Coordinates of C-alpha atoms and ligand atoms in Angstrom, one line a residue:
X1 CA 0.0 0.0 0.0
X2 CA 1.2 3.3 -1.0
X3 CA -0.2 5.2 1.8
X4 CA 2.8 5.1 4.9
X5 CA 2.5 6.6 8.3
X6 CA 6.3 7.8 8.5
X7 CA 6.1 11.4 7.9
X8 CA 6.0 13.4 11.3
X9 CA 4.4 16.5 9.7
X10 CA 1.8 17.5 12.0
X11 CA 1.3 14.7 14.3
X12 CA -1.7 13.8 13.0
X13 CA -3.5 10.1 12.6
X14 CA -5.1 9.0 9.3
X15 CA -8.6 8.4 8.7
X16 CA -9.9 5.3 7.2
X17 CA -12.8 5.4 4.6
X18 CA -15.1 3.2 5.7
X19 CA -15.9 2.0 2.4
X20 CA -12.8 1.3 1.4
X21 CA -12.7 -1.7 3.5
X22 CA -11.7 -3.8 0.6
X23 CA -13.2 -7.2 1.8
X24 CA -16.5 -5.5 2.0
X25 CA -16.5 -3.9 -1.4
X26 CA -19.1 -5.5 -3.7
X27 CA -17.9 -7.1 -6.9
X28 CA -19.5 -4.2 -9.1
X29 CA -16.9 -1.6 -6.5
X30 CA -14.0 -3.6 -7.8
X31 CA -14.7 -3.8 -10.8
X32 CA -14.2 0.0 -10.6
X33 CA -17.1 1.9 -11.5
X34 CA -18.8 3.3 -8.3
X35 CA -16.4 2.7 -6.1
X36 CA -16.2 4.2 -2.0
X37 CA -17.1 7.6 -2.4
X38 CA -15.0 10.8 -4.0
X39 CA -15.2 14.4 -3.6
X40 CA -15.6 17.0 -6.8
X41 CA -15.0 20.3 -6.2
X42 CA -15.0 23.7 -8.4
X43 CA -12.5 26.7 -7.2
X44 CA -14.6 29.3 -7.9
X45 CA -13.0 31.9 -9.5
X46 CA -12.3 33.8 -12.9
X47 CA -10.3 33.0 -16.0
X48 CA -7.7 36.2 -14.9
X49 CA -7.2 34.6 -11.3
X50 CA -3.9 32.4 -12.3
X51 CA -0.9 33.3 -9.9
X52 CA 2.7 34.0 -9.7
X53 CA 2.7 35.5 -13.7
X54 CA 3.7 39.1 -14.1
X55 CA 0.7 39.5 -17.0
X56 CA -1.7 38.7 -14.0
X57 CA -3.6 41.7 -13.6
X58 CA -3.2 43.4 -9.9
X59 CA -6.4 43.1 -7.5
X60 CA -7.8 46.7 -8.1
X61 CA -7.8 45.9 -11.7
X62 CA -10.1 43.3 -11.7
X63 CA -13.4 44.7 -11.6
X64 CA -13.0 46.6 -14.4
X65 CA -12.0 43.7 -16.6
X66 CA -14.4 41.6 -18.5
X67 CA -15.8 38.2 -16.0
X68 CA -16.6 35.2 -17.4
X69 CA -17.1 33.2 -14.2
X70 CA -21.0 34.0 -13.9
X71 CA -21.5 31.9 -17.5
X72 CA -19.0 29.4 -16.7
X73 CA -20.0 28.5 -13.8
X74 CA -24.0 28.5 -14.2
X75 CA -22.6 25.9 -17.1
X76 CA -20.8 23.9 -14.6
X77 CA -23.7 23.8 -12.3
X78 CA -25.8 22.5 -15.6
X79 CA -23.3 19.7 -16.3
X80 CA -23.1 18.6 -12.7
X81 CA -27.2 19.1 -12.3
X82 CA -27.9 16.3 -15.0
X83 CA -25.2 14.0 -12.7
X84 CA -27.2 14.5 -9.7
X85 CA -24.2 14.8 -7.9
X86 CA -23.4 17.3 -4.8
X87 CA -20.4 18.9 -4.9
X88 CA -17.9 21.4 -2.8
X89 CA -18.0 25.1 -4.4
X90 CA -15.1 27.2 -2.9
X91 CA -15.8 30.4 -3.3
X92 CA -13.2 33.2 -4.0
X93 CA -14.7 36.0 -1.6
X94 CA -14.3 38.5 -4.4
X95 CA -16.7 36.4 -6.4
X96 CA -19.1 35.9 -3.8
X97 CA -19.2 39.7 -3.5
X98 CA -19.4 40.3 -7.2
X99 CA -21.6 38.0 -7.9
X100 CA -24.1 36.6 -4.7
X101 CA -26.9 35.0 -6.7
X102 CA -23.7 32.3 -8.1
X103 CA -23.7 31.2 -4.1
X104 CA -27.5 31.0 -3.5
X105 CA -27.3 29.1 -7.0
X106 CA -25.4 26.8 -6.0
X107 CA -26.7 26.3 -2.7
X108 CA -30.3 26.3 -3.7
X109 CA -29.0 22.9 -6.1
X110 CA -27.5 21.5 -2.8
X111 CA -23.8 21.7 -3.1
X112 CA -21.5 23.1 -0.6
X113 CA -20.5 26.6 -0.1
X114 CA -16.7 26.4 1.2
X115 CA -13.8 29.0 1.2
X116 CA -11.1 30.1 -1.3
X117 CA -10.1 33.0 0.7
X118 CA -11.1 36.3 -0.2
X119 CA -8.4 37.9 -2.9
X120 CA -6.2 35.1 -4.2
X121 CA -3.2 35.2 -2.5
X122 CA -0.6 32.7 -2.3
X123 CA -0.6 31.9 1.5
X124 CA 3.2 31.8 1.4
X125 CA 3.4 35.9 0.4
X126 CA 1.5 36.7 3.7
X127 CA 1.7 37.4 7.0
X128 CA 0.0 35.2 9.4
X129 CA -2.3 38.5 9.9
X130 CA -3.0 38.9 6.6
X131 CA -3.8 35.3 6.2
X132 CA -6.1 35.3 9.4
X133 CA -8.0 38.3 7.7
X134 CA -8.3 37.3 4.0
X135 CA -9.3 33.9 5.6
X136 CA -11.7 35.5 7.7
X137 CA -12.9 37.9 5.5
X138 CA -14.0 35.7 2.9
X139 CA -16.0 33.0 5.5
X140 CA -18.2 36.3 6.3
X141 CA -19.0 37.4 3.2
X142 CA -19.8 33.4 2.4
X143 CA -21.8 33.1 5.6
X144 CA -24.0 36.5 4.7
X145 CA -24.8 35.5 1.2
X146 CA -25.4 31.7 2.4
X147 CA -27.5 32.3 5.5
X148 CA -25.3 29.7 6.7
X149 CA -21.9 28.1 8.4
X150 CA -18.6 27.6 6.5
X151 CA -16.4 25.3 7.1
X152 CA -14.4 24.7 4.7
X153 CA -11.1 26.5 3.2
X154 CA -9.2 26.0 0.2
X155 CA -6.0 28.1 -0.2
X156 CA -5.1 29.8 -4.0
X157 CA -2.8 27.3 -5.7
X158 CA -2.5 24.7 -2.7
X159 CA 0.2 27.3 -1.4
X160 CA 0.3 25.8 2.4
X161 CA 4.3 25.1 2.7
X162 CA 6.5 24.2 5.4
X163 CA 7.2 28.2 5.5
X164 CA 3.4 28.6 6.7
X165 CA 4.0 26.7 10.2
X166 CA 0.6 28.8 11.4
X167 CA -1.6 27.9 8.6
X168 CA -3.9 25.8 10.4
X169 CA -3.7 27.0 13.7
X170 CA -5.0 30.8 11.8
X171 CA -7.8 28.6 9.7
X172 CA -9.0 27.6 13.2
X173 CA -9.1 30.8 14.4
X174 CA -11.3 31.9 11.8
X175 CA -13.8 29.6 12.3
X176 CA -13.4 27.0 9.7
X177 CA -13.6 23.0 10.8
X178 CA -11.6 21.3 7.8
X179 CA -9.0 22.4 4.6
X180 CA -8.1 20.9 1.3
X181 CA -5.0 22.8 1.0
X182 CA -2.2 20.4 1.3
X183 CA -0.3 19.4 -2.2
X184 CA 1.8 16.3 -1.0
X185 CA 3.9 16.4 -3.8
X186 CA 6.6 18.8 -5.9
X187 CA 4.2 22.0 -7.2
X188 CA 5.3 25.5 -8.4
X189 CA 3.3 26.9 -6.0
X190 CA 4.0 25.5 -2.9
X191 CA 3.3 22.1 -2.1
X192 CA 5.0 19.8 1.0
X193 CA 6.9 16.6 0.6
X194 CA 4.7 14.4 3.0
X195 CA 3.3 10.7 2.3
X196 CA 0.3 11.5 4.5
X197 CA -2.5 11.3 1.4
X198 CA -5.2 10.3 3.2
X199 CA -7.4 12.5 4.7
X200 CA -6.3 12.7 8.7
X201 CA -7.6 15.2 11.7
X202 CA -4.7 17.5 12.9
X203 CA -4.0 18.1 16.6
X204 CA -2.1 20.2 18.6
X205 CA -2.8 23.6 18.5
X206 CA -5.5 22.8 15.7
X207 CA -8.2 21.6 17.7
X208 CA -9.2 18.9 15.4
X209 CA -9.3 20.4 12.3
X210 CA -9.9 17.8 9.4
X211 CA -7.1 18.0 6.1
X212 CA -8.1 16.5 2.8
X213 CA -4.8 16.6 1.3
X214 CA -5.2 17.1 -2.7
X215 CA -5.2 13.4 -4.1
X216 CA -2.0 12.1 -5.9
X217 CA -1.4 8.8 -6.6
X218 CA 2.1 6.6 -6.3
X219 CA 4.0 6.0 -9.4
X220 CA 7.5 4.2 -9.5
X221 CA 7.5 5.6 -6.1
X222 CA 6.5 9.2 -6.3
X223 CA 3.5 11.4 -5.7
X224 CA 1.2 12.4 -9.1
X225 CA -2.1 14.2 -9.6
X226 CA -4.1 13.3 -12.0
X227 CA -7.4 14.6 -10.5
X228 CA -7.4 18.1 -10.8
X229 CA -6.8 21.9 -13.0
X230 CA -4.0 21.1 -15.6
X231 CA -3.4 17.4 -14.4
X232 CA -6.7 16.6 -15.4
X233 CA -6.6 18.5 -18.6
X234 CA -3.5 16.9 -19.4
X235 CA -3.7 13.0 -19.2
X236 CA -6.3 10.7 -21.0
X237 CA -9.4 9.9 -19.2
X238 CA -8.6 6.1 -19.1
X239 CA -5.6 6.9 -17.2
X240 CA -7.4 9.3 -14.7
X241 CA -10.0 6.7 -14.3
X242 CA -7.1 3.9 -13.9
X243 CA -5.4 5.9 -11.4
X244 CA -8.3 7.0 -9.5
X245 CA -9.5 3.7 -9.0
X246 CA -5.9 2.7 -7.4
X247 CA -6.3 5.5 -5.1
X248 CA -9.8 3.9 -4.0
X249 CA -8.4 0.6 -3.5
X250 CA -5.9 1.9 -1.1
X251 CA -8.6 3.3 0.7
X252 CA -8.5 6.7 0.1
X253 CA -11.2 8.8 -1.8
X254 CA -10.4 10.8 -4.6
X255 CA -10.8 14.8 -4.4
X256 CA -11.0 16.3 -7.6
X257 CA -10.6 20.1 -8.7
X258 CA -11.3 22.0 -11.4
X259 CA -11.9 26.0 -12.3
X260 CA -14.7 27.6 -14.4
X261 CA -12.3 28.9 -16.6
X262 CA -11.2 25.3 -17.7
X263 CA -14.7 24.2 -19.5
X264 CA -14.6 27.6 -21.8
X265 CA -12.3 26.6 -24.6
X266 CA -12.0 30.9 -26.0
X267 CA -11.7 32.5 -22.6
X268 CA -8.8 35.8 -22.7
X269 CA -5.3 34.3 -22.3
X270 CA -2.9 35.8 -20.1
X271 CA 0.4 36.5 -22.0
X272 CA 3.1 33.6 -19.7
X273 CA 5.8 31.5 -20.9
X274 CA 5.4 29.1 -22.6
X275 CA 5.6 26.4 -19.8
X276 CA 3.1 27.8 -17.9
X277 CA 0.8 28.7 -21.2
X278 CA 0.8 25.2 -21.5
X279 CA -0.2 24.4 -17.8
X280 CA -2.4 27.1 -17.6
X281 CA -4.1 26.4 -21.3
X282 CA -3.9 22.1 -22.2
X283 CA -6.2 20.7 -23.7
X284 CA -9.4 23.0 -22.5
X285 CA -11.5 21.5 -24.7
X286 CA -11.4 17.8 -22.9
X287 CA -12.4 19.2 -19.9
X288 CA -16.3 19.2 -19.4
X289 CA -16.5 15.4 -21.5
X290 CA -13.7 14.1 -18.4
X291 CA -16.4 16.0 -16.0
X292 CA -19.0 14.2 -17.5
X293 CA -17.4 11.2 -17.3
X294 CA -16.6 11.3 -13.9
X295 CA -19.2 12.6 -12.5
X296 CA -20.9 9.4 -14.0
X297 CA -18.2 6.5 -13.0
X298 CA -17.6 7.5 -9.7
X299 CA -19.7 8.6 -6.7
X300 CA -19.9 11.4 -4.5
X301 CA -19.9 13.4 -0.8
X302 CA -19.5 16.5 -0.5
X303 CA -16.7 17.4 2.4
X304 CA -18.9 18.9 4.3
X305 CA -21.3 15.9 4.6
X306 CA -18.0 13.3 4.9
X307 CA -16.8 15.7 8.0
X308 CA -20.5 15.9 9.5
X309 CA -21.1 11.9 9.1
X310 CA -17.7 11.1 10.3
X311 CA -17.3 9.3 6.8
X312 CA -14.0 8.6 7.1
X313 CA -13.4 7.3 10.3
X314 CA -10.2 7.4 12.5
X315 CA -8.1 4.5 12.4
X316 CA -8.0 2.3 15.9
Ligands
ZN1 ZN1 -7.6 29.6 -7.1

């Protein structure tokens, strides 16, 4: 099994799926169509929120360019609506502001309202203050719209790093009960060599908050997305379903990502190099069939739900 309990990172213990007892799978689950239960989520945000390229336009530009986020994500919402599926929305607070009736959309079609903080800044380039605030900031504006509590909290580009030792200490002083902000693997923005994948509760200062770690799966020994923004865009969908089925049969479910800016194929580009045109632009137009597809192979909880049902329970 891929999953190891070696790394010391936060003293936590893993959870255990229950479903992904194997011995109590049913032939149909190993066969590999709906398998223990995954989690879909969108990052809610616009097609000029991409970080860390100078062509990125500065925050008191942005609401004087042209959004496409309202369209693309009322699209979204229509692709997952014919799934039946509930999903995690994080919502950058900026959108949330901008545009309210996208939250009471998606909340009226039962899917989650969670956290991208409020103005899309890579944890790592604050202070703990700032964090605290923009973290805080964008749970209230979420919890007006919503009528309702937030819990969770998804940072801009998974930008948690060993240089953020407060990060969850600050989420749980805002008020928020789980994150999905860990990238256990080599990422340009952030990410933290870890082989904790599963999902596991923190203690310690953290009083329990839950971390779904961003889902990678083991090859020739070393931690790969496939499940998520330009990963997704990039590989087949055989080998996204192949590799999300290993990651279920080691007992762990699989948390995918996208953006609304992914499913529109002639959204503005950003001028970048051309390494990151290439992560930032692959293969857009595969996106919403692999949605589709997914959303039909696999089955789903929303985090919120898995946290509040205690779906993946602690190991003894
Ligand atoms: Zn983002």
């Amino acid at each position: 099994m891929f999953v190891r309990r070696t790394e010391k990172y936060v003293g936590t213990r893993e959870l255990t799926p229950r479903f992904a007892q194997r011995n109590h799978m049913t032939p149909q689950q190993k066969e590999g169509t709906n398998n223990g239960r995954c989690i879909f989520s969108i990052d809610v945000e616009d097609w000029f929120h991409i970080l860390d390229v100078p062509s990125a336009p500065a925050f008191s530009e942005w609401t004087e360019l042209p959004s496409r986020v309202e369209k693309n994500f009322c699209r979204l919402l229509e692709i997952i609506r014919a799934s039946d599926v509930r999903i995690t929305c994080f919502f950058l607070g900026w959108v949330a502001e901008r545009f309210p009736h996208l939250v009471r959309e998606a909340q009226a079609q039962g899917h989650e309202i969670a956290s991208h903080g409020y103005r899309h800044e890579l944890v790592y380039r604050m202070t703990s203050a700032q964090f605290l605030e923009d973290a805080s900031k964008a749970k209230k504006i979420l919890e007006d719209v919503s009528c309702s509590t937030v819990w969770g909290y998804r940072s801009s580009g998974f930008s948690v790093t060993r240089d953020t030792p407060w990060f969850f200490e600050k989420l749980m002083e805002a008020g928020y009960r789980y994150d999905s902000s860990v990238f256990p693997g080599p990422r340009g923005h952030g990410g933290i060599k870890t082989t904790q994948f599963a999902p596991y509760r923190l203690r310690d200062g953290s009083n329990g908050l839950i971390e779904f770690p961003i889902t990678v799966a083991g090859v020739l020994g070393r931690p790969v997305c496939f499940f998520g923004g330009g990963y997704l865009r990039l590989f087949p969908y055989w080998v996204v379903k192949r590799m999300a089925g290993k990651v279920i049969d080691e007992g762990r479910p699989v948390v995918f990502y996208v953006h609304p800016r992914e499913i529109d194929t002639s959204h503005p580009r950003l001028s970048m190099s051309l390494a990151r045109r290439f992560k930032s632009y692959v293969n857009l137009s595969t996106m919403e069939g692999k949605i589709r597809r997914l959303l039909s192979d696999f089955s789903f909880i929303t985090f919120q739900n898995a946290v509040a049902e205690n779906y993946f329970c602690l190991k003894d």
